[in-house]
mmCIF file of C-alpha atoms and ligand atoms in Angstrom:
data_model
loop_
_atom_site.group_PDB
_atom_site.id
_atom_site.type_symbol
_atom_site.label_atom_id
_atom_site.label_comp_id
_atom_site.label_asym_id
_atom_site.label_seq_id
_atom_site.Cartn_x
_atom_site.Cartn_y
_atom_site.Cartn_z
ATOM 1 C CA MET A 22 0.000 0.000 0.000
ATOM 2 C CA ARG A 23 1.677 3.154 -1.177
ATOM 3 C CA PHE A 24 1.077 6.509 0.546
ATOM 4 C CA ALA A 25 2.897 9.838 0.491
ATOM 5 C CA VAL A 26 2.863 13.443 1.608
ATOM 6 C CA PHE A 27 3.154 16.136 -1.083
ATOM 7 C CA GLY A 28 4.610 19.561 -0.369
ATOM 8 C CA ASN A 29 7.232 22.110 -1.339
ATOM 9 C CA PRO A 30 9.393 22.138 0.705
ATOM 10 C CA ILE A 31 8.793 18.655 2.104
ATOM 11 C CA ALA A 32 11.999 17.427 3.788
ATOM 12 C CA GLN A 33 10.805 18.797 7.144
ATOM 13 C CA SER A 34 7.515 16.882 7.116
ATOM 14 C CA ARG A 35 6.981 14.574 10.087
ATOM 15 C CA SER A 36 4.054 12.806 8.433
ATOM 16 C CA PRO A 37 6.101 9.748 7.330
ATOM 17 C CA LEU A 38 7.210 9.218 10.919
ATOM 18 C CA ILE A 39 3.663 9.573 12.242
ATOM 19 C CA GLN A 40 1.992 7.380 9.633
ATOM 20 C CA THR A 41 4.643 4.664 9.793
ATOM 21 C CA ALA A 42 4.251 4.578 13.580
ATOM 22 C CA PHE A 43 0.470 4.211 13.195
ATOM 23 C CA ALA A 44 0.905 1.405 10.676
ATOM 24 C CA ALA A 45 3.230 -0.412 13.077
ATOM 25 C CA GLN A 46 0.334 -0.637 15.555
ATOM 26 C CA PHE A 47 -1.463 -2.930 13.117
ATOM 27 C CA ASP A 48 -0.526 -5.802 10.882
ATOM 28 C CA LEU A 49 0.210 -3.718 7.775
ATOM 29 C CA PRO A 50 3.588 -5.017 6.575
ATOM 30 C CA ASP A 51 3.390 -3.452 3.106
ATOM 31 C CA PHE A 52 2.483 0.053 4.353
ATOM 32 C CA ASP A 53 4.841 2.411 2.528
ATOM 33 C CA TYR A 54 4.646 6.178 3.191
ATOM 34 C CA GLY A 55 7.090 8.574 1.531
ATOM 35 C CA ARG A 56 7.677 12.263 0.843
ATOM 36 C CA ILE A 57 7.103 13.801 -2.595
ATOM 37 C CA LEU A 58 8.574 17.182 -3.481
ATOM 38 C CA ALA A 59 6.231 18.446 -6.202
ATOM 39 C CA PRO A 60 7.250 21.403 -8.404
ATOM 40 C CA LEU A 61 5.376 24.580 -7.424
ATOM 41 C CA ASP A 62 3.423 24.498 -10.686
ATOM 42 C CA GLY A 63 3.262 20.728 -10.946
ATOM 43 C CA PHE A 64 1.082 19.274 -8.199
ATOM 44 C CA ALA A 65 -1.548 17.730 -10.487
ATOM 45 C CA ALA A 66 1.065 15.996 -12.631
ATOM 46 C CA ALA A 67 2.937 14.710 -9.566
ATOM 47 C CA LEU A 68 -0.330 13.354 -8.156
ATOM 48 C CA ARG A 69 -1.151 11.602 -11.444
ATOM 49 C CA GLU A 70 2.270 9.997 -11.495
ATOM 50 C CA PHE A 71 1.888 8.843 -7.881
ATOM 51 C CA ILE A 72 -1.471 7.225 -8.679
ATOM 52 C CA ALA A 73 -0.072 5.614 -11.841
ATOM 53 C CA GLN A 74 2.583 4.076 -9.601
ATOM 54 C CA SER A 75 -0.159 2.505 -7.449
ATOM 55 C CA GLY A 76 -0.442 5.256 -4.812
ATOM 56 C CA VAL A 77 -3.660 4.770 -2.837
ATOM 57 C CA GLY A 78 -3.671 7.740 -0.477
ATOM 58 C CA CYS A 79 -1.796 10.913 0.308
ATOM 59 C CA ASN A 80 -1.512 13.921 2.559
ATOM 60 C CA ILE A 81 -1.020 17.364 1.110
ATOM 61 C CA THR A 82 0.759 20.212 2.824
ATOM 62 C CA MET A 83 1.782 23.731 1.830
ATOM 63 C CA PRO A 84 1.444 25.107 -0.752
ATOM 64 C CA PHE A 85 -0.740 22.503 -2.503
ATOM 65 C CA LYS A 86 -3.905 22.221 -0.393
ATOM 66 C CA GLU A 87 -5.957 24.270 -2.853
ATOM 67 C CA ASP A 88 -4.535 22.392 -5.855
ATOM 68 C CA ALA A 89 -5.494 19.179 -4.063
ATOM 69 C CA PHE A 90 -9.040 20.447 -3.594
ATOM 70 C CA ARG A 91 -9.318 21.096 -7.334
ATOM 71 C CA ALA A 92 -7.840 17.686 -8.209
ATOM 72 C CA CYS A 93 -10.516 15.718 -6.333
ATOM 73 C CA THR A 94 -13.583 14.110 -7.872
ATOM 74 C CA ARG A 95 -15.603 14.782 -4.708
ATOM 75 C CA VAL A 96 -14.845 16.199 -1.280
ATOM 76 C CA THR A 97 -16.225 15.678 2.219
ATOM 77 C CA GLU A 98 -18.470 18.311 3.787
ATOM 78 C CA ARG A 99 -15.701 19.478 6.088
ATOM 79 C CA ALA A 100 -13.264 19.812 3.171
ATOM 80 C CA ALA A 101 -15.874 21.789 1.240
ATOM 81 C CA ALA A 102 -16.288 24.119 4.231
ATOM 82 C CA ALA A 103 -12.532 24.496 4.634
ATOM 83 C CA GLY A 104 -12.028 25.086 0.906
ATOM 84 C CA VAL A 105 -8.813 23.045 1.035
ATOM 85 C CA VAL A 106 -7.898 19.351 1.047
ATOM 86 C CA ASN A 107 -5.115 17.798 3.138
ATOM 87 C CA THR A 108 -5.978 14.122 2.575
ATOM 88 C CA ILE A 109 -6.825 12.219 -0.601
ATOM 89 C CA ARG A 110 -8.075 8.649 -0.852
ATOM 90 C CA VAL A 111 -7.846 6.986 -4.247
ATOM 91 C CA GLU A 112 -11.042 4.964 -4.634
ATOM 92 C CA THR A 113 -11.082 1.544 -6.308
ATOM 93 C CA ASP A 114 -12.661 3.077 -9.427
ATOM 94 C CA GLY A 115 -9.801 5.577 -9.643
ATOM 95 C CA THR A 116 -11.817 8.602 -8.497
ATOM 96 C CA LEU A 117 -10.365 10.833 -5.784
ATOM 97 C CA LEU A 118 -12.042 11.576 -2.456
ATOM 98 C CA GLY A 119 -10.720 14.744 -0.795
ATOM 99 C CA ASP A 120 -10.961 15.361 2.929
ATOM 100 C CA ASN A 121 -9.694 17.911 5.418
ATOM 101 C CA THR A 122 -8.658 16.383 8.718
ATOM 102 C CA ASP A 123 -7.102 19.492 10.289
ATOM 103 C CA GLY A 124 -10.198 20.588 12.195
ATOM 104 C CA ALA A 125 -10.928 17.075 13.409
ATOM 105 C CA GLY A 126 -7.301 16.863 14.521
ATOM 106 C CA LEU A 127 -7.601 20.074 16.532
ATOM 107 C CA VAL A 128 -10.848 18.936 18.138
ATOM 108 C CA ALA A 129 -9.474 15.470 18.965
ATOM 109 C CA ASP A 130 -6.440 17.039 20.614
ATOM 110 C CA LEU A 131 -8.527 19.564 22.550
ATOM 111 C CA LEU A 132 -10.795 16.755 23.765
ATOM 112 C CA ARG A 133 -7.722 15.033 25.230
ATOM 113 C CA HIS A 134 -7.584 17.986 27.636
ATOM 114 C CA THR A 135 -11.065 19.459 27.984
ATOM 115 C CA ALA A 136 -14.712 18.965 27.099
ATOM 116 C CA LEU A 137 -15.971 21.447 24.494
ATOM 117 C CA ALA A 138 -19.736 21.101 24.938
ATOM 118 C CA GLY A 139 -21.152 24.239 26.520
ATOM 119 C CA LYS A 140 -17.792 26.039 26.443
ATOM 120 C CA ARG A 141 -17.183 29.575 25.227
ATOM 121 C CA ILE A 142 -14.633 29.448 22.392
ATOM 122 C CA LEU A 143 -12.562 32.340 21.054
ATOM 123 C CA LEU A 144 -11.000 31.617 17.657
ATOM 124 C CA LEU A 145 -8.253 34.071 16.733
ATOM 125 C CA GLY A 146 -7.684 34.563 13.002
ATOM 126 C CA ALA A 147 -9.937 34.497 9.963
ATOM 127 C CA GLY A 148 -7.686 32.905 7.340
ATOM 128 C CA GLY A 149 -7.534 29.366 6.026
ATOM 129 C CA ALA A 150 -6.505 27.824 9.331
ATOM 130 C CA ALA A 151 -9.504 29.316 11.178
ATOM 131 C CA ARG A 152 -11.938 28.454 8.398
ATOM 132 C CA GLY A 153 -10.782 24.827 8.429
ATOM 133 C CA VAL A 154 -11.609 24.252 12.089
ATOM 134 C CA LEU A 155 -14.956 26.051 12.390
ATOM 135 C CA LEU A 156 -17.307 23.187 11.488
ATOM 136 C CA PRO A 157 -15.558 20.522 13.597
ATOM 137 C CA LEU A 158 -15.491 22.922 16.587
ATOM 138 C CA ALA A 159 -19.169 23.758 16.165
ATOM 139 C CA ALA A 160 -20.025 20.042 15.977
ATOM 140 C CA GLU A 161 -18.945 19.743 19.632
ATOM 141 C CA GLN A 162 -21.826 22.051 20.596
ATOM 142 C CA PRO A 163 -19.957 24.770 22.430
ATOM 143 C CA ALA A 164 -22.009 27.599 23.991
ATOM 144 C CA GLY A 165 -20.723 29.898 21.269
ATOM 145 C CA ILE A 166 -17.777 30.760 19.054
ATOM 146 C CA VAL A 167 -16.380 34.265 18.622
ATOM 147 C CA ILE A 168 -13.987 34.745 15.702
ATOM 148 C CA ALA A 169 -11.609 37.662 16.291
ATOM 149 C CA ASN A 170 -9.170 38.951 13.725
ATOM 150 C CA ARG A 171 -6.731 41.817 13.174
ATOM 151 C CA THR A 172 -8.868 42.772 10.180
ATOM 152 C CA ALA A 173 -12.322 42.821 11.792
ATOM 153 C CA ALA A 174 -14.220 42.717 8.495
ATOM 154 C CA LYS A 175 -12.734 39.304 7.670
ATOM 155 C CA ALA A 176 -13.873 37.863 11.017
ATOM 156 C CA GLU A 177 -17.340 39.302 10.512
ATOM 157 C CA ALA A 178 -17.545 37.891 6.986
ATOM 158 C CA LEU A 179 -16.452 34.435 8.120
ATOM 159 C CA ALA A 180 -18.992 34.423 10.961
ATOM 160 C CA GLN A 181 -21.689 35.543 8.537
ATOM 161 C CA GLU A 182 -20.778 32.837 6.034
ATOM 162 C CA PHE A 183 -20.956 29.990 8.562
ATOM 163 C CA SER A 184 -23.882 31.254 10.661
ATOM 164 C CA GLY A 185 -26.419 29.644 8.351
ATOM 165 C CA GLN A 186 -24.649 26.268 8.485
ATOM 166 C CA ILE A 187 -24.328 25.723 12.233
ATOM 167 C CA ALA A 188 -26.561 25.926 15.292
ATOM 168 C CA THR A 189 -23.779 27.342 17.506
ATOM 169 C CA PRO A 190 -24.030 31.102 18.053
ATOM 170 C CA LEU A 191 -21.245 32.671 15.991
ATOM 171 C CA ALA A 192 -19.931 36.234 15.965
ATOM 172 C CA GLY A 193 -17.004 38.057 14.391
ATOM 173 C CA ALA A 194 -15.035 41.014 15.780
ATOM 174 C CA GLY A 195 -11.773 42.917 15.782
ATOM 175 C CA PHE A 196 -9.358 42.212 18.652
ATOM 176 C CA ASP A 197 -10.396 45.413 20.429
ATOM 177 C CA ALA A 198 -14.110 44.588 20.275
ATOM 178 C CA ILE A 199 -14.134 41.081 21.752
ATOM 179 C CA ALA A 200 -16.941 40.890 24.303
ATOM 180 C CA GLY A 201 -16.732 38.641 27.359
ATOM 181 C CA GLU A 202 -14.383 35.890 28.486
ATOM 182 C CA PHE A 203 -13.668 32.427 27.109
ATOM 183 C CA ASP A 204 -12.982 28.884 28.302
ATOM 184 C CA VAL A 205 -10.988 27.940 25.213
ATOM 185 C CA VAL A 206 -8.860 30.410 23.235
ATOM 186 C CA ILE A 207 -7.339 29.140 19.977
ATOM 187 C CA ASN A 208 -4.671 30.998 18.027
ATOM 188 C CA ALA A 209 -5.211 30.312 14.318
ATOM 189 C CA THR A 210 -3.426 33.467 13.178
ATOM 190 C CA ALA A 211 -0.066 33.359 11.462
ATOM 191 C CA ALA A 212 1.190 35.435 14.415
ATOM 192 C CA GLY A 213 2.230 32.164 16.066
ATOM 193 C CA PHE A 214 5.437 32.614 14.074
ATOM 194 C CA ASP A 215 6.001 36.164 15.389
ATOM 195 C CA ALA A 216 7.607 37.284 18.611
ATOM 196 C CA ALA A 217 4.991 39.949 19.380
ATOM 197 C CA ALA A 218 1.890 39.189 21.464
ATOM 198 C CA LEU A 219 -1.564 39.789 19.986
ATOM 199 C CA PRO A 220 -3.336 42.948 21.201
ATOM 200 C CA LEU A 221 -5.889 41.014 23.275
ATOM 201 C CA PRO A 222 -7.522 42.193 26.504
ATOM 202 C CA ALA A 223 -6.269 39.893 29.346
ATOM 203 C CA ARG A 224 -9.870 39.311 30.429
ATOM 204 C CA VAL A 225 -10.650 37.177 27.373
ATOM 205 C CA PHE A 226 -8.783 34.359 29.148
ATOM 206 C CA ALA A 227 -11.308 33.105 31.717
ATOM 207 C CA PRO A 228 -9.665 31.820 34.918
ATOM 208 C CA GLY A 229 -8.450 28.262 34.300
ATOM 209 C CA CYS A 230 -9.059 28.407 30.554
ATOM 210 C CA VAL A 231 -7.345 26.381 27.840
ATOM 211 C CA ALA A 232 -5.097 28.241 25.377
ATOM 212 C CA TYR A 233 -4.208 26.513 22.118
ATOM 213 C CA GLU A 234 -1.482 27.560 19.690
ATOM 214 C CA MET A 235 -1.801 25.807 16.318
ATOM 215 C CA VAL A 236 1.913 26.206 15.663
ATOM 216 C CA TYR A 237 4.307 23.683 17.218
ATOM 217 C CA GLY A 238 8.043 23.412 17.698
ATOM 218 C CA LYS A 239 8.440 27.085 18.627
ATOM 219 C CA GLY A 240 8.615 26.584 22.407
ATOM 220 C CA GLU A 241 6.385 28.964 24.357
ATOM 221 C CA THR A 242 5.092 31.408 21.745
ATOM 222 C CA ALA A 243 4.155 34.997 22.565
ATOM 223 C CA PHE A 244 0.489 33.951 22.543
ATOM 224 C CA LEU A 245 1.011 31.094 25.006
ATOM 225 C CA ALA A 246 3.096 33.308 27.299
ATOM 226 C CA GLN A 247 0.362 35.934 27.155
ATOM 227 C CA ALA A 248 -2.277 33.293 27.969
ATOM 228 C CA ARG A 249 -0.304 31.869 30.878
ATOM 229 C CA ALA A 250 0.268 35.348 32.338
ATOM 230 C CA ALA A 251 -3.473 36.014 32.055
ATOM 231 C CA GLY A 252 -4.352 32.879 34.041
ATOM 232 C CA ALA A 253 -4.769 30.116 31.444
ATOM 233 C CA LYS A 254 -4.408 26.750 33.161
ATOM 234 C CA THR A 255 -3.643 24.578 30.152
ATOM 235 C CA CYS A 256 -1.378 25.921 27.403
ATOM 236 C CA LEU A 257 -1.019 23.668 24.376
ATOM 237 C CA ASP A 258 0.911 23.819 21.122
ATOM 238 C CA GLY A 259 -0.164 22.270 17.816
ATOM 239 C CA LEU A 260 1.852 19.037 17.980
ATOM 240 C CA GLY A 261 -1.193 17.120 19.179
ATOM 241 C CA MET A 262 -3.241 18.581 16.330
ATOM 242 C CA LEU A 263 -0.604 17.377 13.862
ATOM 243 C CA VAL A 264 -0.633 13.824 15.209
ATOM 244 C CA CYS A 265 -4.428 13.723 15.578
ATOM 245 C CA GLN A 266 -5.063 14.989 12.031
ATOM 246 C CA GLY A 267 -2.689 12.259 10.855
ATOM 247 C CA ALA A 268 -4.723 9.684 12.780
ATOM 248 C CA GLU A 269 -7.846 10.920 11.042
ATOM 249 C CA SER A 270 -6.163 10.553 7.630
ATOM 250 C CA PHE A 271 -4.967 7.059 8.551
ATOM 251 C CA ARG A 272 -8.548 6.139 9.492
ATOM 252 C CA LEU A 273 -9.864 7.447 6.166
ATOM 253 C CA TRP A 274 -7.413 5.247 4.248
ATOM 254 C CA THR A 275 -7.438 2.074 6.331
ATOM 255 C CA GLY A 276 -10.626 2.130 8.412
ATOM 256 C CA LEU A 277 -8.376 1.608 11.456
ATOM 257 C CA THR A 278 -8.162 3.912 14.489
ATOM 258 C CA PRO A 279 -4.579 4.256 15.717
ATOM 259 C CA ASP A 280 -3.540 5.112 19.274
ATOM 260 C CA VAL A 281 -2.133 8.648 19.092
ATOM 261 C CA GLU A 282 -0.650 8.672 22.607
ATOM 262 C CA PRO A 283 2.622 6.734 22.056
ATOM 263 C CA VAL A 284 3.249 8.559 18.771
ATOM 264 C CA LEU A 285 2.655 11.941 20.350
ATOM 265 C CA ALA A 286 4.873 11.070 23.320
ATOM 266 C CA ARG A 287 7.687 10.058 20.971
ATOM 267 C CA MET A 288 7.386 13.213 18.889
ATOM 268 C CA ARG A 289 7.259 15.389 21.992
ATOM 269 C CA ALA A 290 10.420 13.732 23.275
ATOM 270 C CA GLU A 291 12.176 14.333 19.942
ATOM 271 C CA LEU A 292 11.070 17.964 19.905
ATOM 272 C CA THR A 293 12.371 18.692 23.384
ATOM 273 C CA ALA A 294 15.569 16.621 23.042
HETATM 274 P P1 ATR B 21 -3.600 30.580 7.218
HETATM 275 O O1 ATR B 21 -3.939 29.682 6.076
HETATM 276 O O2 ATR B 21 -2.398 30.155 8.028
HETATM 277 O O3 ATR B 21 -4.780 30.863 8.089
HETATM 278 P P2 ATR B 21 -3.935 33.141 5.959
HETATM 279 O O4 ATR B 21 -5.160 32.637 5.274
HETATM 280 O O5 ATR B 21 -2.968 33.979 5.201
HETATM 281 O O6 ATR B 21 -3.085 31.937 6.542
HETATM 282 O O7 ATR B 21 -4.406 33.919 7.273
HETATM 283 C C1 ATR B 21 -3.488 34.458 8.167
HETATM 284 C C2 ATR B 21 -4.233 34.912 9.419
HETATM 285 O O8 ATR B 21 -3.279 35.343 10.401
HETATM 286 C C3 ATR B 21 -5.155 36.077 9.191
HETATM 287 O O9 ATR B 21 -6.242 35.962 10.097
HETATM 288 C C4 ATR B 21 -4.254 37.278 9.543
HETATM 289 O O10 ATR B 21 -4.954 38.450 9.924
HETATM 290 P P3 ATR B 21 -5.472 39.495 8.807
HETATM 291 O O11 ATR B 21 -6.710 38.900 8.207
HETATM 292 O O12 ATR B 21 -5.750 40.751 9.565
HETATM 293 O O13 ATR B 21 -4.346 39.642 7.814
HETATM 294 C C5 ATR B 21 -3.528 36.702 10.717
HETATM 295 N N1 ATR B 21 -2.254 37.344 11.010
HETATM 296 C C6 ATR B 21 -1.099 37.240 10.304
HETATM 297 N N2 ATR B 21 -0.117 37.920 10.922
HETATM 298 C C7 ATR B 21 -0.660 38.492 12.031
HETATM 299 C C8 ATR B 21 -0.151 39.321 13.076
HETATM 300 N N3 ATR B 21 1.113 39.693 13.108
HETATM 301 N N4 ATR B 21 -1.012 39.702 14.039
HETATM 302 C C9 ATR B 21 -2.302 39.315 14.019
HETATM 303 N N5 ATR B 21 -2.836 38.536 13.064
HETATM 304 C C10 ATR B 21 -2.031 38.132 12.084
#
């Protein structure tokens, strides 16, 4: 069974390690998962070649998630909502099913630490990363989701777009107009890569709240430091999301549910070594 992750660059991808570790939990001796560096303008051709060489499933990372969406015959509801595809399954008739497991990965990781039902969620950012997690978060029936973004109009537009699709109360705002406090605060902005903290009022972090940074491998980011100083009890980076989205992809391909815990523990150890 041949699988791969496509990206550019791709050498840094930890997906082969994760997927091979999942496969080792089951009796899948011919599970083969590699990296494919596709040319920036050549994703579709690289995908065709992979399938011609008996590829049956793949992950897609930057910058090809939109190309992957376009390459698919059909996509899941959550991939349609996200507008991007990070997992493809090649069906027996040769058609391509596209999925997006990022949001499910975030939710699965959050649920390892906290219930989400009835919680007040603040989602920071209104780009692709935020869009991709909205439906899976809403499916957990939180009390409400506020999307806050540096550019307020984008948060408002995203809230407007999804309001009709979900029962969860949804609102959009600029950082300076966030009302209330939250039990779960998720940073889906690209500011996770920056040193500067986001201009958030400290009160948005309810006492004992969970703060989640989608980025991983950066140590304590400015956002997580800010959250901890404001009283967040649980501060998490995105390593768990990475492993959990991989588990969701693995399930889509094989029908098997891997145990994420030993894989996550190993990756955490490697990251802090
Ligand atoms: P991604 O796919 O990672 O979400 P994106 O679609 O380019 O990338 O979106 C980037 C997000 O990070 C946006 O919400 C952006 O805010 P704007 O809409 O105002 O541009 C946010 N972002 C990027 N850098 C930021 C910073 N330094 N401070 C706050 N928000 C930032």
